[in-house]
PDB file of C-alpha atoms in Angstrom:
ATOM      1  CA  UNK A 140    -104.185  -0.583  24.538  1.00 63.00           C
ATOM      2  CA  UNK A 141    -101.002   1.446  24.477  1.00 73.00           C
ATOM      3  CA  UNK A 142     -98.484   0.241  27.507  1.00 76.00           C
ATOM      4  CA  UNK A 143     -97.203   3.584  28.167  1.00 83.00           C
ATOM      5  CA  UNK A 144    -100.253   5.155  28.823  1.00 87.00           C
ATOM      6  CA  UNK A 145    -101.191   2.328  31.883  1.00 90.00           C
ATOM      7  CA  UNK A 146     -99.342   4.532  34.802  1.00 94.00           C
ATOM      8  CA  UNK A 147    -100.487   5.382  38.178  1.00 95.00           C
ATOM      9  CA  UNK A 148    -100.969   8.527  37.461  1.00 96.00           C
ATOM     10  CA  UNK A 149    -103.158   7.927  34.324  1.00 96.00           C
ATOM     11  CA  UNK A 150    -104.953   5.727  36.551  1.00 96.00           C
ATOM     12  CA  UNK A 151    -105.552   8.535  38.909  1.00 97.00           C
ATOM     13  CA  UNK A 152    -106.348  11.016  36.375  1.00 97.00           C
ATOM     14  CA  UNK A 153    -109.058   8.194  35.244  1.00 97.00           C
ATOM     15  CA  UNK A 154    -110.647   7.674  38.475  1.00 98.00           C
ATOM     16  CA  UNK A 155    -110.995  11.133  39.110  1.00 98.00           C
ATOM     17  CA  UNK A 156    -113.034  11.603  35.455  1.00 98.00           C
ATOM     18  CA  UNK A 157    -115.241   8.662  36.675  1.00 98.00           C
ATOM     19  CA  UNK A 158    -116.250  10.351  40.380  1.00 98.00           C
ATOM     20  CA  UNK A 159    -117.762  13.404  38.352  1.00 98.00           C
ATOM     21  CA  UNK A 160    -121.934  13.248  38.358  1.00 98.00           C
ATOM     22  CA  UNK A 161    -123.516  15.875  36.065  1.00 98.00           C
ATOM     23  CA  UNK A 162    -122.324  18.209  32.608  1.00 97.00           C
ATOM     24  CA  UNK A 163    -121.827  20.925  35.259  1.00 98.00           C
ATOM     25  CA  UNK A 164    -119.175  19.090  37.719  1.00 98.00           C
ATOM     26  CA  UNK A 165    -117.386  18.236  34.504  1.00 98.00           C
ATOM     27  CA  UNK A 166    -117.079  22.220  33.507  1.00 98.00           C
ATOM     28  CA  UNK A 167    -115.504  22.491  36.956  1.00 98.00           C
ATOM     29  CA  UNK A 168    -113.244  20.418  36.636  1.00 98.00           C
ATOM     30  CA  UNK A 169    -111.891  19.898  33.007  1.00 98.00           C
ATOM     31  CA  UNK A 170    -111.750  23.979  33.381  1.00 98.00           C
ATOM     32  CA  UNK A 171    -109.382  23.625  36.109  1.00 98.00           C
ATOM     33  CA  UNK A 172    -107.364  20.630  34.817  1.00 98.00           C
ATOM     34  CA  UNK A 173    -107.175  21.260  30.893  1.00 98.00           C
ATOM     35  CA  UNK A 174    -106.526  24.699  29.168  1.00 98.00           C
ATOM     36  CA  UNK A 175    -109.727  25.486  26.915  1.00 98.00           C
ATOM     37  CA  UNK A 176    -107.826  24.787  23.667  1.00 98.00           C
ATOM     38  CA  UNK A 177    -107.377  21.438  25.158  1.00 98.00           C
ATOM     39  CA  UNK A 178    -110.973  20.799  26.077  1.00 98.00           C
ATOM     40  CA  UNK A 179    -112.127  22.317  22.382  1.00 98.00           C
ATOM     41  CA  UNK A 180    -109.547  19.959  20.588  1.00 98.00           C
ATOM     42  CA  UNK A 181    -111.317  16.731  22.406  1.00 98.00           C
ATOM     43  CA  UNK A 182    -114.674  17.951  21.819  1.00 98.00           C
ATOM     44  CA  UNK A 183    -113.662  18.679  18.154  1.00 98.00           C
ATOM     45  CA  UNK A 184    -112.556  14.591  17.688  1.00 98.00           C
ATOM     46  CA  UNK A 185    -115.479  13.316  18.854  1.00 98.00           C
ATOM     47  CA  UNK A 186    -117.695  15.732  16.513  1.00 98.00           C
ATOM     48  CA  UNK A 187    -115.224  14.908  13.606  1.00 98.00           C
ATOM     49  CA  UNK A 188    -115.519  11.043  14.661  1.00 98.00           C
ATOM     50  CA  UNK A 189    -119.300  11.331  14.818  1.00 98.00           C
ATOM     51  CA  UNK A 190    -119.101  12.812  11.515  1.00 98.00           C
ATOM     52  CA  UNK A 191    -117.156  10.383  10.010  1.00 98.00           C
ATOM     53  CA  UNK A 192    -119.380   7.510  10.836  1.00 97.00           C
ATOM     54  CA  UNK A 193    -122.276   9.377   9.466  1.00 97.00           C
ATOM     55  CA  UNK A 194    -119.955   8.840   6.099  1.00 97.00           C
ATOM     56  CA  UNK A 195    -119.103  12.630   5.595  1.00 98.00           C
ATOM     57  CA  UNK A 196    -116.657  13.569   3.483  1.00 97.00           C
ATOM     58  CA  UNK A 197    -112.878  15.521   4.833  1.00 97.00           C
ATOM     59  CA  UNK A 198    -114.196  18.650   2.767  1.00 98.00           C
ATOM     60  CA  UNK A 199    -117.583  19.013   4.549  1.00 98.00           C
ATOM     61  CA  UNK A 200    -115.763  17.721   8.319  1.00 98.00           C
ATOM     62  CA  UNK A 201    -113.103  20.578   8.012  1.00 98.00           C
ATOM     63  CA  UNK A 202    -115.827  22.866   6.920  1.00 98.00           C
ATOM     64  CA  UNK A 203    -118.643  22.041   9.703  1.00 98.00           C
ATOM     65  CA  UNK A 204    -115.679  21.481  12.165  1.00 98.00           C
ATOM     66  CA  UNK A 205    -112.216  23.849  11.301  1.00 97.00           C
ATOM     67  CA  UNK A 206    -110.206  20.544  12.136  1.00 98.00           C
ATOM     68  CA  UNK A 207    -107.069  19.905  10.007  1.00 97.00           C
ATOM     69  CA  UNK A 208    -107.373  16.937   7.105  1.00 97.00           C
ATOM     70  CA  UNK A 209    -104.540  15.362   9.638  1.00 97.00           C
ATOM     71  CA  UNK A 210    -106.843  15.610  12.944  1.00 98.00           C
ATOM     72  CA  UNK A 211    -109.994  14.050  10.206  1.00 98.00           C
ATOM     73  CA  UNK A 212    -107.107  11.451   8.992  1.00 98.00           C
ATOM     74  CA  UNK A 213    -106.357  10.711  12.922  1.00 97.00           C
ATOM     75  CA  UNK A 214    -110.035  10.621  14.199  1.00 98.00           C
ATOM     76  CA  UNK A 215    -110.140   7.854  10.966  1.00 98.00           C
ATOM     77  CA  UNK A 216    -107.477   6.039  11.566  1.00 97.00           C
ATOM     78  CA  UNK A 217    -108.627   5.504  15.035  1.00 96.00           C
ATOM     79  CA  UNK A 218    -112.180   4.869  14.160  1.00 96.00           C
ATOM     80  CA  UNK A 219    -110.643   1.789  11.992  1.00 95.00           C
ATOM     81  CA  UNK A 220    -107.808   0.536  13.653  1.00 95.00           C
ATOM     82  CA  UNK A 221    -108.251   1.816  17.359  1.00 93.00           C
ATOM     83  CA  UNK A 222    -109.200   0.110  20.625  1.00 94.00           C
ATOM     84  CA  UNK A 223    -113.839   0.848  19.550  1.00 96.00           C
ATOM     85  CA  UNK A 224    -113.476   3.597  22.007  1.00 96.00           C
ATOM     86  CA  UNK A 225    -115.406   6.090  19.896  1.00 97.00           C
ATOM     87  CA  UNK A 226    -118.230   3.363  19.300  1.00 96.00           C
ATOM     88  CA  UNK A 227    -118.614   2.235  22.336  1.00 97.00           C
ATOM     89  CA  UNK A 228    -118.754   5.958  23.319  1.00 97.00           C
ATOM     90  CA  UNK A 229    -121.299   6.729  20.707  1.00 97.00           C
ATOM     91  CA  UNK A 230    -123.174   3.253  21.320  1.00 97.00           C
ATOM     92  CA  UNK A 231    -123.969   4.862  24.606  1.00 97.00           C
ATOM     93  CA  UNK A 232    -125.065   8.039  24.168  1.00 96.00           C
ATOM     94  CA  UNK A 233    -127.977   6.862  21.228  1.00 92.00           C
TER      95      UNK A 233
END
């Protein structure tokens, strides 16, 4: 895990995620906290990561999607040589 992101305030931020209950209280507050770009960019990673394990190509992710062949090449990277926070994510929701 990345050293610079392990702050107090990160910490915070985390904690505060984890308090939430339902789809609804998570509107709320990613509304208030996040501009919608920024809440549309996340939710576009994990549908691109999703993709990606189903073993779809760049060409039909950017299609289905509109993300960039660098957010696809990010989401990839991380799928391969990240911390398994998108499977253990995805583990979890099946």
């Amino acid at each position: 895990m990345n050293k610079k992101l392990h702050t107090e305030a990160v910490d915070a931020l985390f904690d505060a995620i984890l308090t939430l209950k339902d789809r609804k209280e998570c509107y709320t507050f990613f509304e208030d906290i996040a501009t919608v770009n920024e809440i549309l960019s996340l939710s576009q990673r994990l549908e691109v990561a999703g993709m990606l394990r189903e073993h779809r190509t760049y060409l039909e992710i950017a299609q289905k999607t509109g993300a960039s062949t660098a957010t696809i090449s990010r989401v990839n990277r991380s799928l391969n040589y990240g911390n398994e926070g998108y499977e253990m994510v995805f583990q979890r929701l099946e």
